[in-house]
Structures are given as structure tokens and as C-alpha cells.
mmCIF file of C-alpha atoms in Angstrom:
data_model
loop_
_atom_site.group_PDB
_atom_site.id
_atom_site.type_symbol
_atom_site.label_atom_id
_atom_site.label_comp_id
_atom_site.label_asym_id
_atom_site.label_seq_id
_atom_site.Cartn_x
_atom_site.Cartn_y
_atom_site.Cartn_z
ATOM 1 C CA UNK A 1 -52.236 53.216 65.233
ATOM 2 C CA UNK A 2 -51.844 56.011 68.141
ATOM 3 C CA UNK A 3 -48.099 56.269 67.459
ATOM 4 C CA UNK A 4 -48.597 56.912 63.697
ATOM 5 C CA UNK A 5 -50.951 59.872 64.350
ATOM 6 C CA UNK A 6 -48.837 61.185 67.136
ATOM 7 C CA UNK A 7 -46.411 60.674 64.234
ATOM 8 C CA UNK A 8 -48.437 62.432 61.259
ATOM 9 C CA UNK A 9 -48.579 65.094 64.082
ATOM 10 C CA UNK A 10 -45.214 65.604 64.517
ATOM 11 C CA UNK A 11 -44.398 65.562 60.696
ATOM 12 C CA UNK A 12 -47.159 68.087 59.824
ATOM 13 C CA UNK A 13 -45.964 70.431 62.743
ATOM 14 C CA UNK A 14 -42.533 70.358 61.355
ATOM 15 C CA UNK A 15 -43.639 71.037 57.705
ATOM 16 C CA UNK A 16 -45.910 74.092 58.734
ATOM 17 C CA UNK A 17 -42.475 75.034 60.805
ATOM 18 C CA UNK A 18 -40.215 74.960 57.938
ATOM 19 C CA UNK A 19 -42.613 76.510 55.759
ATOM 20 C CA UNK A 20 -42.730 79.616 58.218
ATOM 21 C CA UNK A 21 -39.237 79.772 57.844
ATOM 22 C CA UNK A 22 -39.199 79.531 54.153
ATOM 23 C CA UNK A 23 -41.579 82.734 54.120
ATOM 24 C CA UNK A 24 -39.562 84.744 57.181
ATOM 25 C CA UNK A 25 -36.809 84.468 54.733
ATOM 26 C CA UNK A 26 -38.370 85.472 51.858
ATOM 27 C CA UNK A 27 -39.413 88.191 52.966
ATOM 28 C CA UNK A 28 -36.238 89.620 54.470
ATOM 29 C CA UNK A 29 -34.661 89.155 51.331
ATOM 30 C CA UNK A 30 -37.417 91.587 49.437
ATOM 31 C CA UNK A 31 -36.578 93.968 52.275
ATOM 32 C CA UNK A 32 -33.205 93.878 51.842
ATOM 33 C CA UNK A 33 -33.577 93.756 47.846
ATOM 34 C CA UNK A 34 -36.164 96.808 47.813
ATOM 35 C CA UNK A 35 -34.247 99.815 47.170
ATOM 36 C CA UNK A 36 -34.746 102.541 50.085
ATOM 37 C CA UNK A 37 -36.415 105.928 49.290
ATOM 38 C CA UNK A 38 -34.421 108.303 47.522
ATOM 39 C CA UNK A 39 -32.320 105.836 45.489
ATOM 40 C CA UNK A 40 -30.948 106.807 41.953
ATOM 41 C CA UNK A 41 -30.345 104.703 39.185
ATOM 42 C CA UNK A 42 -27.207 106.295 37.249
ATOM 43 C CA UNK A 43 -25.030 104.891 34.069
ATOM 44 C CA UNK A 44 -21.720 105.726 34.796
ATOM 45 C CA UNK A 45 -19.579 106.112 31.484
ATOM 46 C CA UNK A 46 -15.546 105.727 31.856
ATOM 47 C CA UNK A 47 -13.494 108.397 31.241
ATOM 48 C CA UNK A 48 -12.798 107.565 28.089
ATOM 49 C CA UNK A 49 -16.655 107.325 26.807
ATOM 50 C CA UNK A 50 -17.956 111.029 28.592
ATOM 51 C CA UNK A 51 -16.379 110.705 31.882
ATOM 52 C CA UNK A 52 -19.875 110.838 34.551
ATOM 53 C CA UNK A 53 -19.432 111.845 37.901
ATOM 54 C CA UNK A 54 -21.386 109.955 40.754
ATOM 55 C CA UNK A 55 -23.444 112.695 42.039
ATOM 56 C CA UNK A 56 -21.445 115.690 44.037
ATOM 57 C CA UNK A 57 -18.847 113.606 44.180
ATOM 58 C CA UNK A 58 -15.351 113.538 42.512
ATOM 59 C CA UNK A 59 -15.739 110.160 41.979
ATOM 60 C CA UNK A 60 -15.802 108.375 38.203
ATOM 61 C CA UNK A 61 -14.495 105.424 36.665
ATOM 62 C CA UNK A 62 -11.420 105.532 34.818
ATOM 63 C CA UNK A 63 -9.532 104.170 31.478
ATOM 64 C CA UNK A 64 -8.801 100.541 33.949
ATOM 65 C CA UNK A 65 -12.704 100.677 34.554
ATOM 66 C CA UNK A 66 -12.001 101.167 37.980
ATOM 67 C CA UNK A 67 -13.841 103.866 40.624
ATOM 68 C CA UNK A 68 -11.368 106.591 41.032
ATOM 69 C CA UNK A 69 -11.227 109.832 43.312
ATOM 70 C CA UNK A 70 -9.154 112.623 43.700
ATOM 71 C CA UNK A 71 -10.092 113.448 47.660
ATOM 72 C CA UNK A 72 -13.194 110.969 48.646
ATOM 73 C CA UNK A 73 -12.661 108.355 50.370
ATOM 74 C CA UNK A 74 -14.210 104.744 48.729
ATOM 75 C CA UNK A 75 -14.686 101.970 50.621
ATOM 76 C CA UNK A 76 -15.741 98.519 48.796
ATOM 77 C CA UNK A 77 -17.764 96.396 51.448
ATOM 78 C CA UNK A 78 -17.779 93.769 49.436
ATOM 79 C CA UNK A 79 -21.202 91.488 48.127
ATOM 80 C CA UNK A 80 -24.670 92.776 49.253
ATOM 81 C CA UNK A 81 -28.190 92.117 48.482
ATOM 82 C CA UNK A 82 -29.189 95.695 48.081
ATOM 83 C CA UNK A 83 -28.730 99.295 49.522
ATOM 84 C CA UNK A 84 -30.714 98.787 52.274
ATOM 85 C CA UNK A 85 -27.802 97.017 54.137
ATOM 86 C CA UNK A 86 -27.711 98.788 57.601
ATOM 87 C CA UNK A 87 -23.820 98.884 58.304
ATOM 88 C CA UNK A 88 -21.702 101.360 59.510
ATOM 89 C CA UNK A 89 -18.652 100.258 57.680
ATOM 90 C CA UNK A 90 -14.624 100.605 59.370
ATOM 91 C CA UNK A 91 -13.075 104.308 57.780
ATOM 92 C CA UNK A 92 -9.708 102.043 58.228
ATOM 93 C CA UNK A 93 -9.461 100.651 54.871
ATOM 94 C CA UNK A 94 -10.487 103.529 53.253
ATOM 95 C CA UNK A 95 -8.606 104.067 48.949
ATOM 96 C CA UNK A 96 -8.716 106.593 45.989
ATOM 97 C CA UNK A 97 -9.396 103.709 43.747
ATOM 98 C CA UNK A 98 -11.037 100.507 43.445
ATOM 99 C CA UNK A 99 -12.218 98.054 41.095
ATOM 100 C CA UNK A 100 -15.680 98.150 39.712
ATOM 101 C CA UNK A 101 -17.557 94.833 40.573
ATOM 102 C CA UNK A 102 -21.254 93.491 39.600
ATOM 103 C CA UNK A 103 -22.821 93.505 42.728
ATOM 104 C CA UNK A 104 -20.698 94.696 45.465
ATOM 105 C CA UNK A 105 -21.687 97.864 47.825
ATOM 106 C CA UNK A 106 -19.048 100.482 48.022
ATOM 107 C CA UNK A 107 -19.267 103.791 50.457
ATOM 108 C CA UNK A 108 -18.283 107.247 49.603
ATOM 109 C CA UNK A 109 -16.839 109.899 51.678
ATOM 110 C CA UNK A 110 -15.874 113.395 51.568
ATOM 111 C CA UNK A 111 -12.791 113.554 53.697
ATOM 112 C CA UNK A 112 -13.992 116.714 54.931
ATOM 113 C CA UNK A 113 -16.424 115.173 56.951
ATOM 114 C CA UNK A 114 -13.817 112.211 58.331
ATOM 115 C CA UNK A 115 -12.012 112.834 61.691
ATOM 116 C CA UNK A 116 -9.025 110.779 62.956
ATOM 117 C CA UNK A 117 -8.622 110.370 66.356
ATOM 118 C CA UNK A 118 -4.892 109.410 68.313
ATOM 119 C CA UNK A 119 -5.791 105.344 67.754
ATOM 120 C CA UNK A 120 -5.515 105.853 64.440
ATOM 121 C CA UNK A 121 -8.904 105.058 64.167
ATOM 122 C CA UNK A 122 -11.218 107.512 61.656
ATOM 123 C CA UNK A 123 -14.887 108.278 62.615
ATOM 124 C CA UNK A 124 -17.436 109.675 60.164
ATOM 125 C CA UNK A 125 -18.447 113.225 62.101
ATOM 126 C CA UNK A 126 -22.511 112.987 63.243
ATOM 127 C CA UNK A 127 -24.755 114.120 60.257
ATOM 128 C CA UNK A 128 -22.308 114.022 57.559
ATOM 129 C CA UNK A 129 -23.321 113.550 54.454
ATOM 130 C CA UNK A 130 -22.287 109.802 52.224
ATOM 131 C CA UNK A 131 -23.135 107.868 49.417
ATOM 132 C CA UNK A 132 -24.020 104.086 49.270
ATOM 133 C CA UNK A 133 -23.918 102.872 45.938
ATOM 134 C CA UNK A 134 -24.493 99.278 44.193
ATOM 135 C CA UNK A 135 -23.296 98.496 41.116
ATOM 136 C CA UNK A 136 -26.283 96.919 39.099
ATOM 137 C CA UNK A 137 -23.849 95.923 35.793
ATOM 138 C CA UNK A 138 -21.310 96.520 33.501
ATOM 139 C CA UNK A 139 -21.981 98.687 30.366
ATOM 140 C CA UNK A 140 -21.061 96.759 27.100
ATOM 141 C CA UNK A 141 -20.724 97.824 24.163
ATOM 142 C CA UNK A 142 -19.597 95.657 21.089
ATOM 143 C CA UNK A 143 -17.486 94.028 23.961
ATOM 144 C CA UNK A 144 -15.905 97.087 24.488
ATOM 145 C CA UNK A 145 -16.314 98.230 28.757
ATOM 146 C CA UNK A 146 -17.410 101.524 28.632
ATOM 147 C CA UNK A 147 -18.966 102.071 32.266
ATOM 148 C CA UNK A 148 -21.351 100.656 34.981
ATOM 149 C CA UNK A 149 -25.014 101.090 35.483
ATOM 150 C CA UNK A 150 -25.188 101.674 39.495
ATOM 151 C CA UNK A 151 -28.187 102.557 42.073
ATOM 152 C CA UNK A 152 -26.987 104.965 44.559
ATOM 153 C CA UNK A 153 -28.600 106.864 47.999
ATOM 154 C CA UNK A 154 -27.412 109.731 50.058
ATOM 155 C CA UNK A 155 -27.353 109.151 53.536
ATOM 156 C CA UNK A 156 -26.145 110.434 56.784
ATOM 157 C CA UNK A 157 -23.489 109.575 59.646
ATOM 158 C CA UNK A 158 -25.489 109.221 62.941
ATOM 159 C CA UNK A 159 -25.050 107.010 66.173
ATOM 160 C CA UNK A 160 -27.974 106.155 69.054
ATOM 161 C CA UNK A 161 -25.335 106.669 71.633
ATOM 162 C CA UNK A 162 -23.669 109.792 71.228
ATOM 163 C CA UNK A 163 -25.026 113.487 71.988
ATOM 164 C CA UNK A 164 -25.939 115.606 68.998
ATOM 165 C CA UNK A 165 -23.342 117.535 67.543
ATOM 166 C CA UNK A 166 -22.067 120.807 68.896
ATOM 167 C CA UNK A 167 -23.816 119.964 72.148
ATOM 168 C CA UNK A 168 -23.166 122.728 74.918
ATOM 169 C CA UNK A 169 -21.843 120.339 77.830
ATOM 170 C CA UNK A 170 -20.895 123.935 80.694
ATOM 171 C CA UNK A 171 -18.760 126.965 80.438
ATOM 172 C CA UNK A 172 -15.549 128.095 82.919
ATOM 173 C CA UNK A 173 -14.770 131.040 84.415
ATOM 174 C CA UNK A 174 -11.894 130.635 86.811
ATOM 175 C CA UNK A 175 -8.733 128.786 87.130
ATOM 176 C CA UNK A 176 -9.754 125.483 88.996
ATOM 177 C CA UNK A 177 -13.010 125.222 87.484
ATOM 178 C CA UNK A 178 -13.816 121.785 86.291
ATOM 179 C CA UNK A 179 -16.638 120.439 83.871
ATOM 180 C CA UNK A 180 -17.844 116.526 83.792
ATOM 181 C CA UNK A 181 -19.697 115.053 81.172
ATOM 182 C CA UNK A 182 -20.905 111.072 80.530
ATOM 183 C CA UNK A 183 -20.104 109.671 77.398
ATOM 184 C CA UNK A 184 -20.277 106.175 76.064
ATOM 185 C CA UNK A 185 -17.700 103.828 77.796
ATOM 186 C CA UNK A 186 -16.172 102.976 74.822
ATOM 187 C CA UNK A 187 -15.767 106.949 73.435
ATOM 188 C CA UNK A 188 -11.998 108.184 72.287
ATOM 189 C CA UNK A 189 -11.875 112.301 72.372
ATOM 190 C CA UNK A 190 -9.713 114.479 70.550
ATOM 191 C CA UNK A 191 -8.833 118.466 70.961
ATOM 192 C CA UNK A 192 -10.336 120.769 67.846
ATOM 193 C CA UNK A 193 -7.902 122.949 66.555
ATOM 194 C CA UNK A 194 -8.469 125.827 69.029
ATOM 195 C CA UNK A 195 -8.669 123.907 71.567
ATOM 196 C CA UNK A 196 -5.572 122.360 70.337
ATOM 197 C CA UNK A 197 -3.800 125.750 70.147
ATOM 198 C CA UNK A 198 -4.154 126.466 74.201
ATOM 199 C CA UNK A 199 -4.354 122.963 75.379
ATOM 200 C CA UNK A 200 -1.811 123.726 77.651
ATOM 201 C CA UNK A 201 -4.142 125.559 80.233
ATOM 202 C CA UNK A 202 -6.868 122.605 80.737
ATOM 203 C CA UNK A 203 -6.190 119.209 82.068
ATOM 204 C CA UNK A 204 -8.278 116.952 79.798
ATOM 205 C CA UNK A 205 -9.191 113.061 80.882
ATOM 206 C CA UNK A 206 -12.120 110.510 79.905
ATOM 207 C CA UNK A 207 -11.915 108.078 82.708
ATOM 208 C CA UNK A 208 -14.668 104.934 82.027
ATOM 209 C CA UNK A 209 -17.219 106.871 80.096
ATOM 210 C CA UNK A 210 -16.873 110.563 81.976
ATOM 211 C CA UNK A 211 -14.984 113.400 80.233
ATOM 212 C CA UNK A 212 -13.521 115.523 82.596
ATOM 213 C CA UNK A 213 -12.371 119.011 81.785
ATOM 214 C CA UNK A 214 -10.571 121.300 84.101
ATOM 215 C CA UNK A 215 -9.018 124.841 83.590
ATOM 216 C CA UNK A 216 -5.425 125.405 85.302
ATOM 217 C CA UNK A 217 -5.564 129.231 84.398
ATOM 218 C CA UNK A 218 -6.931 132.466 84.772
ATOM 219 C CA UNK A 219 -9.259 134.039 81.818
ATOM 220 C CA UNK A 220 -7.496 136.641 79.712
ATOM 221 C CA UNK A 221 -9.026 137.751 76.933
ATOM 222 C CA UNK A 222 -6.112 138.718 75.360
ATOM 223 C CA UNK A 223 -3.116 135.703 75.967
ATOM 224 C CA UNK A 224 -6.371 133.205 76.658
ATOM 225 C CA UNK A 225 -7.940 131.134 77.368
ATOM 226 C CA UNK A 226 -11.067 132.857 76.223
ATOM 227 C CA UNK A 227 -13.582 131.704 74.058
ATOM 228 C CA UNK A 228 -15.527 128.513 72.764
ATOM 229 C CA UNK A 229 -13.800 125.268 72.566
ATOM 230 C CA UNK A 230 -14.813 122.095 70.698
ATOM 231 C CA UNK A 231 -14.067 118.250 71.676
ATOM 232 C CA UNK A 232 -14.840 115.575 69.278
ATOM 233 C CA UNK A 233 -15.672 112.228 70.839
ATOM 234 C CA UNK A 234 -15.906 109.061 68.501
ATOM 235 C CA UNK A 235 -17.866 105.743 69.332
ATOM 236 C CA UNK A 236 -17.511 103.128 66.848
ATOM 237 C CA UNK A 237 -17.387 104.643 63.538
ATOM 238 C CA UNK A 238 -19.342 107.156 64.100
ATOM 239 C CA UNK A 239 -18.127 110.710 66.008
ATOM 240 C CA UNK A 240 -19.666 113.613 67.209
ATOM 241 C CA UNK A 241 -18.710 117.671 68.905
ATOM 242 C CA UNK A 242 -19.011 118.652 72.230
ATOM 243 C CA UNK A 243 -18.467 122.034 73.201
ATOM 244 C CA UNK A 244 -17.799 124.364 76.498
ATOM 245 C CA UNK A 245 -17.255 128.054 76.902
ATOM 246 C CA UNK A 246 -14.764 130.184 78.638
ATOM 247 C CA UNK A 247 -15.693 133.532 79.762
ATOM 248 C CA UNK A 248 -14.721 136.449 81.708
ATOM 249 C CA UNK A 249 -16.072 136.418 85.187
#
């Protein structure tokens, strides 16, 4: 008789258990269904029934009832639950067009705000501006596919490891000075166009998480270097601007 209530025990533990479970479930899934603040809810037509725009975007669906774009990037990541999907998704597999599926989560980019680095690999710049959008259904018509009823949100690039962008990491004066600055261990820099232009006077090296910056000439104001420089660092996905000054001692 004691080992059938030590038994009833056990079984009754392991119900209230699994029904805790059950619930913890549950109610991730209404998180992850509930649509975050800000979302729209947007029929699409083709182009061949009025032709609607998502948003400030170029994007639309075309004549094959695919998503097209002239410039943005579109990424489809595939089946989700909802918008509220917190993922950072790759910039490498990035298209101008791409079929319009019931349920799958697809992420729009203005190119403007990509940057590549010299892996190859693209990072979406700190604070720019995207779309996440879901598509809810097709729009039928007599069986005739004439667009998609989606949800959208606008959201915006950002990283908990990298500086804010255009932070001011020290400023040069003379030939030989030299600027350090810790960034994550994983970060991948690039020059910014100016910077790019009169890269030959600095020596420029991230070593295991420090950037190191050193100039090798004189200021001129004139031939440089002179000026404010800009050095884009990407972690992950996600990228960001650091800048230092040259001036005239």
C-alpha cells in the first residue's frame, strides 16, 4: 500500500509537470503569434490588378505573383509563427525577386543602408531602417491570383556589442601618432571612401578585438591627410561607424 501512494505521488507530480509545460508553451506561441506594435495589415494587388507598393519601398508583386524589386534587397527566411521572430537574418542570400508564400517571413532592405566588407560578408549599418513582413494569404478572386494580404513592421538594424554609430574613438596630429580602440573579437573593419582615398598614409590593423590606427605622415591641409575619417566595423550582421580626426597641430 506505501509503494502505490509513493506511486500516485510520482504520477501526479509528473502530470502537474507536463501540464506546466503544456502552458509554458502556450504561451510562447501567443507571444510569438501577437503581432508587435506598429504592425500594418496591407493587401498587396499584382501588377496587373493596381500594382501596390509595400510601404516606402520599391517592392510589389508582379504578373508571376512573385515579390519583385528594382534596388531592395528581399530576403525570404522561410516559415514563422509571426513578426515577432527576433532574428537578425544572413545579408548573404540576399535577391530582387522571390516567390510569394502563405506564411513565410521575408526581410526588406534598402541597399543604401547595406555595407560589404572584404569577406564578402554584408552587414546591415547600425540604425538602418527594414521591413519584416508576413504574408497572411493569397488574394483570390474567381480563382484568378491577384495579390497577397500581408502584415508588415518597420524596424531597425542594431547590435548590443558594437559602439553607436559615428562614435568619436581620438584625433591625430603628427606623423607617428597612433589611436587604439576595443572592438568585439569577432569585428571585420573596412576604410570609408575618404578614408579609402588617402589610405596610404595610416597603417590600419585589428589584432584580437583592438583596432589600431597609426598615421605615417605629416598633416597638410592641402595634399592631406587632413580631416575626418570614418571606419566601419561589422559584428555578425549587424555593422556600425567609427570615426577619428586629423588636424593641424
Amino acid at each position: 500500500a506505501l509503494k502505490d501512494q509513493i506511486m500516485n505521488k510520482k504520477l501526479i507530480l509528473f502530470y502537474v509537470l507536463f501540464a506546466l509545460v503544456l502552458i509554458f508553451n502556450a504561451c510562447s506561441n501567443d507571444n510569438d503569434r501577437k503581432d508587435p506594435e506598429g504592425t500594418v495589415t496591407l493587401n498587396i494587388m499584382n501588377e496587373e490588378n493596381g500594382k501596390t507598393n509595400l510601404a516606402n519601398s520599391d517592392v510589389y508583386i508582379n504578373k508571376s505573383n512573385n515579390f519583385k524589386a528594382q534596388s531592395w534587397y528581399i530576403i525570404d527566411a522561410g516559415i514563422a509563427s509571426g513578426l515577432n521572430t527576433e532574428y537578425q537574418p544572413s545579408l548573404q542570400n540576399i535577391t530582387h525577386e522571390s516567390a510569394v508564400q502563405p506564411g513565410h517571413l521575408y526581410y526588406l532592405y534598402n541597399p543604401e543602408g547595406i555595407v560589404e566588407f572584404p569577406s564578402g560578408v554584408r552587414a546591415a549599418y547600425e540604425g538602418t531602417s527594414y521591413y519584416k513582413i508576413i504574408v497572411v494569404s493569397s488574394i483570390f478572386e474567381k480563382s484568378i491570383n491577384k495579390g497577397a494580404i500581408v502584415k508588415y513592421v518597420n524596424c531597425y538594424s542594431s547590435s548590443n556589442n558594437l559602439p553607436a554609430a559615428g562614435t568619436t574613438i581620438g584625433s591625430m596630429t603628427s606623423s607617428g601618432d597612433q589611436l587604439k580602440y576595443s572592438v568585439p573579437k569577432d569585428a571585420e573593419y573596412v576604410a570609408g571612401t575618404y578614408l579609402q582615398s588617402e589610405i596610404k598614409y595610416f597603417d590600419i590593423h585589428l589584432d584580437n578585438g583592438t583596432l589600431t590606427i597609426k598615421l605615417n605622415k605629416y598633416v597638410d591641409k592641402v595634399e592631406g591627410p587632413y580631416g575626418d575619417y570614418t571606419v566601419y566595423i561589422r559584428s555578425g550582421n549587424v555593422c556600425t561607424s567609427l570615426v577619428f580626426h586629423v588636424i593641424a597641430p
